[in-house]
Amino acid sequence: QICLSLVKLLFYLAHSPLGSIALLDFQPRQFVMVDGNLKVTDMDDASTEELSCKEDNDCTLDFPTKSFPLKCSVAGKCEGINEKKNLFNAYRYFFTYLLPHSAPPALRPLLSDILNATGDLRYGINETLRAFEKVLHLYKSGLYLQKRPLLLKDYISLKGFRTVEGEDYKCWPSYSHLGCLLSIHSAEEAAAICNSQLQCQSFIVTQHRTWTGRALASFQGSWTDLIPDTNAVVYIKRSASSGERL
């Protein structure tokens, strides 16, 4: 969410009515999240000026660890230097820390491609935004899910119940530090996640949603102490419930 919001912001800056705008003091502390969107807190260090040049050799974009040769346009300006400066800063301050983590395994190669392409400045802001929107579409639609055996049949579902809240086993990446709370596209995906975790015996799907509209599921190491909850469904492994009265 943070990276996509940042890319949308940089897309606007690259195509603003004032021309391409560079953020000269590009640091994470210069941004805040407001209602799920990334905002710049200080525009004092923004500039629409693009480096003047006479030849391509005048257009080198330098960073502490990398340098990029750019083209000198017929207008005597280094082509796209503001856009590329913003994009590489987004890569080194945000993408490298956020993109490699927490995505479903099937989407990680696509995010790795974005990371590599922006790190080498092979993508401009337009291509980067399109790549992010493709990943978001796959994520929200569930199209990233690979065909696999149906596992939900191995679970008993109880509508209108959930387990008592408390500390349980932890997993990564979890929306809660007290247990294993993950977003899912469907109960079938949740069953696959539960089967992949040795501790998991049950999971609860509620009506809570993430910013992408995906449901939240809480994965549990036990299923005892059920309590009524009209907004929840608890799924219990048949193997865990065998011999027990529900």
Short mmCIF file of C-alpha atoms in Angstrom, two decimals:
data_model
loop_
_atom_site.label_atom_id
_atom_site.label_comp_id
_atom_site.label_asym_id
_atom_site.label_seq_id
_atom_site.Cartn_x
_atom_site.Cartn_y
_atom_site.Cartn_z
CA GLN A 1 0.00 0.00 0.00
CA ILE A 2 2.80 2.41 0.90
CA CYS A 3 4.82 1.69 -2.25
CA LEU A 4 1.82 1.89 -4.58
CA SER A 5 0.70 5.17 -2.99
CA LEU A 6 4.22 6.56 -3.38
CA VAL A 7 4.33 5.57 -7.06
CA LYS A 8 0.99 7.30 -7.69
CA LEU A 9 2.37 10.42 -6.02
CA LEU A 10 5.55 10.33 -8.13
CA PHE A 11 3.44 9.78 -11.26
CA TYR A 12 1.59 13.00 -10.46
CA LEU A 13 4.84 14.88 -9.81
CA ALA A 14 6.27 13.67 -13.14
CA HIS A 15 3.20 14.91 -15.03
CA SER A 16 2.21 17.94 -12.95
CA PRO A 17 0.89 21.14 -14.58
CA LEU A 18 4.12 22.83 -13.45
CA GLY A 19 6.27 20.27 -15.22
CA SER A 20 8.27 17.41 -13.77
CA ILE A 21 8.90 18.05 -10.06
CA ALA A 22 11.87 16.64 -8.15
CA LEU A 23 11.83 16.17 -4.37
CA LEU A 24 15.32 17.32 -3.43
CA ASP A 25 15.09 16.21 0.21
CA PHE A 26 13.70 12.75 -0.43
CA GLN A 27 13.62 11.04 2.98
CA PRO A 28 11.00 8.78 4.60
CA ARG A 29 10.47 11.42 7.28
CA GLN A 30 9.12 13.77 4.60
CA PHE A 31 6.04 11.56 4.06
CA VAL A 32 2.97 10.71 6.10
CA MET A 33 0.03 8.36 5.51
CA VAL A 34 -3.37 10.09 5.44
CA ASP A 35 -6.44 7.89 4.95
CA GLY A 36 -4.28 5.24 3.28
CA ASN A 37 -2.54 7.67 0.91
CA LEU A 38 1.04 8.87 1.12
CA LYS A 39 1.42 12.65 1.33
CA VAL A 40 4.47 14.92 1.18
CA THR A 41 4.77 16.99 4.35
CA ASP A 42 7.17 19.62 3.02
CA MET A 43 7.35 20.97 -0.53
CA ASP A 44 9.97 23.63 0.27
CA ASP A 45 12.66 21.44 -1.28
CA ALA A 46 10.74 20.61 -4.46
CA SER A 47 12.03 21.87 -7.80
CA THR A 48 10.76 22.01 -11.38
CA GLU A 49 14.21 22.92 -12.70
CA GLU A 50 15.85 20.23 -14.80
CA LEU A 51 19.61 20.20 -15.28
CA SER A 52 20.80 22.16 -18.33
CA CYS A 53 23.23 20.47 -20.71
CA LYS A 54 25.10 20.78 -23.96
CA GLU A 55 25.84 17.11 -24.49
CA ASP A 56 25.01 13.72 -22.99
CA ASN A 57 28.15 13.78 -20.83
CA ASP A 58 26.62 16.67 -18.89
CA CYS A 59 23.73 14.45 -17.82
CA THR A 60 24.98 12.00 -15.23
CA LEU A 61 22.62 11.28 -12.36
CA ASP A 62 24.81 10.50 -9.35
CA PHE A 63 23.87 8.63 -6.18
CA PRO A 64 26.20 7.38 -3.41
CA THR A 65 26.33 3.84 -4.84
CA LYS A 66 25.29 4.27 -8.48
CA SER A 67 25.49 6.65 -11.42
CA PHE A 68 23.20 6.76 -14.44
CA PRO A 69 24.00 8.36 -17.83
CA LEU A 70 21.08 10.33 -19.26
CA LYS A 71 20.40 12.00 -22.60
CA CYS A 72 20.67 15.71 -23.34
CA SER A 73 17.53 16.84 -25.16
CA VAL A 74 17.41 19.23 -28.11
CA ALA A 75 16.03 21.80 -25.65
CA GLY A 76 19.28 21.60 -23.68
CA LYS A 77 17.83 19.76 -20.67
CA CYS A 78 18.74 16.39 -19.19
CA GLU A 79 15.79 14.24 -20.20
CA GLY A 80 13.66 12.94 -17.32
CA ILE A 81 16.23 13.70 -14.66
CA ASN A 82 13.66 14.82 -12.06
CA GLU A 83 11.45 11.79 -12.64
CA LYS A 84 14.39 9.39 -12.48
CA LYS A 85 15.81 11.06 -9.37
CA ASN A 86 12.49 10.59 -7.56
CA LEU A 87 12.12 7.01 -8.75
CA PHE A 88 15.58 5.87 -7.68
CA ASN A 89 15.08 7.51 -4.28
CA ALA A 90 11.79 5.63 -3.96
CA TYR A 91 13.71 2.45 -4.77
CA ARG A 92 16.47 2.97 -2.22
CA TYR A 93 14.37 4.39 0.64
CA PHE A 94 11.12 2.44 0.25
CA PHE A 95 11.10 -0.40 -2.29
CA THR A 96 14.21 -2.18 -1.03
CA TYR A 97 12.80 -2.34 2.50
CA LEU A 98 9.13 -3.03 1.79
CA LEU A 99 8.72 -4.95 -1.48
CA PRO A 100 10.66 -8.16 -0.67
CA HIS A 101 8.49 -8.91 2.36
CA SER A 102 4.97 -10.14 3.09
CA ALA A 103 3.66 -10.72 -0.44
CA PRO A 104 2.18 -14.14 -1.36
CA PRO A 105 4.91 -16.36 -2.86
CA ALA A 106 3.34 -16.31 -6.34
CA LEU A 107 3.60 -12.51 -6.49
CA ARG A 108 7.15 -12.15 -5.21
CA PRO A 109 8.80 -12.63 -8.65
CA LEU A 110 6.73 -9.74 -10.03
CA LEU A 111 7.72 -7.50 -7.14
CA SER A 112 11.34 -8.58 -7.58
CA ASP A 113 11.11 -7.50 -11.23
CA ILE A 114 9.86 -4.07 -10.15
CA LEU A 115 12.63 -3.82 -7.60
CA ASN A 116 15.35 -4.70 -10.11
CA ALA A 117 13.93 -2.52 -12.90
CA THR A 118 13.64 0.58 -10.72
CA GLY A 119 17.02 -0.08 -9.13
CA ASP A 120 18.58 -0.01 -12.60
CA LEU A 121 16.24 2.76 -13.81
CA ARG A 122 15.08 0.53 -16.66
CA TYR A 123 11.52 1.50 -15.73
CA GLY A 124 10.23 5.04 -15.83
CA ILE A 125 7.38 6.13 -13.59
CA ASN A 126 4.74 5.14 -16.17
CA GLU A 127 6.03 1.57 -16.45
CA THR A 128 6.44 1.34 -12.68
CA LEU A 129 2.85 2.38 -12.03
CA ARG A 130 1.55 -0.11 -14.61
CA ALA A 131 3.59 -2.89 -13.00
CA PHE A 132 2.26 -2.07 -9.53
CA GLU A 133 -1.33 -1.92 -10.77
CA LYS A 134 -0.90 -5.33 -12.40
CA VAL A 135 0.29 -6.83 -9.11
CA LEU A 136 -2.58 -5.16 -7.25
CA HIS A 137 -5.12 -6.57 -9.74
CA LEU A 138 -3.72 -10.08 -9.35
CA TYR A 139 -3.72 -9.70 -5.56
CA LYS A 140 -7.29 -8.40 -5.26
CA SER A 141 -8.77 -10.78 -7.80
CA GLY A 142 -7.05 -13.92 -6.52
CA LEU A 143 -5.72 -14.67 -10.01
CA TYR A 144 -2.27 -15.23 -8.50
CA LEU A 145 -3.53 -18.37 -6.77
CA GLN A 146 -2.15 -21.45 -8.44
CA LYS A 147 -4.39 -24.40 -9.12
CA ARG A 148 -4.04 -26.79 -6.24
CA PRO A 149 -6.06 -29.57 -4.58
CA LEU A 150 -9.18 -28.30 -2.82
CA LEU A 151 -8.42 -28.40 0.89
CA LEU A 152 -11.47 -26.76 2.44
CA LYS A 153 -13.29 -30.12 2.31
CA ASP A 154 -10.96 -31.26 5.09
CA TYR A 155 -12.45 -28.66 7.46
CA ILE A 156 -15.70 -28.43 9.38
CA SER A 157 -17.25 -24.96 9.25
CA LEU A 158 -19.28 -23.44 12.06
CA LYS A 159 -21.05 -20.21 11.15
CA GLY A 160 -21.73 -17.73 13.90
CA PHE A 161 -18.80 -18.75 16.12
CA ARG A 162 -15.24 -17.77 16.85
CA THR A 163 -12.66 -18.80 19.41
CA VAL A 164 -11.86 -16.79 22.51
CA GLU A 165 -9.23 -14.15 21.75
CA GLY A 166 -5.83 -14.64 23.33
CA GLU A 167 -2.21 -15.20 22.53
CA ASP A 168 -1.60 -18.04 20.12
CA TYR A 169 1.24 -19.04 17.82
CA LYS A 170 2.73 -16.24 15.75
CA CYS A 171 3.46 -16.10 12.03
CA TRP A 172 4.94 -13.70 9.48
CA PRO A 173 3.58 -11.42 8.21
CA SER A 174 0.80 -10.98 10.74
CA TYR A 175 -1.53 -8.02 11.20
CA SER A 176 -1.42 -8.76 14.95
CA HIS A 177 1.66 -9.22 17.13
CA LEU A 178 -0.34 -11.50 19.44
CA GLY A 179 -1.01 -14.24 16.93
CA CYS A 180 -1.32 -15.17 13.26
CA LEU A 181 -3.71 -12.79 11.49
CA LEU A 182 -3.42 -12.79 7.70
CA SER A 183 -5.38 -11.47 4.74
CA ILE A 184 -6.96 -14.03 2.42
CA HIS A 185 -8.78 -14.03 -0.90
CA SER A 186 -11.05 -16.89 0.13
CA ALA A 187 -11.58 -19.57 2.75
CA GLU A 188 -9.95 -22.00 0.34
CA GLU A 189 -6.74 -19.96 0.43
CA ALA A 190 -6.98 -19.86 4.23
CA ALA A 191 -7.23 -23.67 4.29
CA ALA A 192 -4.05 -23.90 2.22
CA ILE A 193 -2.28 -21.53 4.61
CA CYS A 194 -3.46 -23.49 7.65
CA ASN A 195 -2.28 -26.76 6.10
CA SER A 196 1.16 -25.23 5.54
CA GLN A 197 1.56 -24.32 9.22
CA LEU A 198 2.30 -27.18 11.61
CA GLN A 199 0.65 -25.48 14.59
CA CYS A 200 -2.59 -24.60 12.81
CA GLN A 201 -5.70 -26.56 13.78
CA SER A 202 -8.37 -24.02 12.90
CA PHE A 203 -8.97 -20.57 11.48
CA ILE A 204 -11.64 -17.91 11.83
CA VAL A 205 -12.82 -15.67 8.98
CA THR A 206 -14.53 -12.44 10.01
CA GLN A 207 -16.09 -9.56 8.09
CA HIS A 208 -13.08 -7.32 8.67
CA ARG A 209 -11.41 -6.24 5.43
CA THR A 210 -8.03 -4.83 4.45
CA TRP A 211 -7.54 -1.81 2.18
CA THR A 212 -7.73 -4.12 -0.85
CA GLY A 213 -11.05 -5.61 0.24
CA ARG A 214 -9.52 -8.94 1.27
CA ALA A 215 -10.84 -10.70 4.36
CA LEU A 216 -8.81 -11.19 7.52
CA ALA A 217 -8.39 -14.68 8.93
CA SER A 218 -7.04 -15.62 12.34
CA PHE A 219 -5.14 -18.91 12.43
CA GLN A 220 -5.25 -20.86 15.69
CA GLY A 221 -3.36 -23.70 17.30
CA SER A 222 -6.55 -24.92 18.99
CA TRP A 223 -10.29 -24.63 18.51
CA THR A 224 -11.76 -25.05 21.99
CA ASP A 225 -13.60 -22.29 23.86
CA LEU A 226 -15.93 -21.32 21.04
CA ILE A 227 -18.16 -18.32 21.59
CA PRO A 228 -21.04 -16.95 19.49
CA ASP A 229 -20.20 -14.31 16.87
CA THR A 230 -22.71 -13.66 14.10
CA ASN A 231 -20.00 -12.03 11.95
CA ALA A 232 -17.56 -14.92 11.98
CA VAL A 233 -17.09 -18.45 10.67
CA VAL A 234 -14.70 -20.89 12.30
CA TYR A 235 -13.12 -23.69 10.26
CA ILE A 236 -11.75 -26.68 12.14
CA LYS A 237 -9.58 -29.43 10.72
CA ARG A 238 -11.56 -32.67 10.61
CA SER A 239 -8.50 -34.49 11.91
CA ALA A 240 -8.40 -32.15 14.92
CA SER A 241 -12.12 -32.51 15.65
CA SER A 242 -12.30 -36.30 15.27
CA GLY A 243 -13.45 -37.89 18.47
CA GLU A 244 -14.62 -34.55 19.86
CA ARG A 245 -18.21 -33.33 20.17
CA LEU A 246 -18.97 -30.05 18.47
#
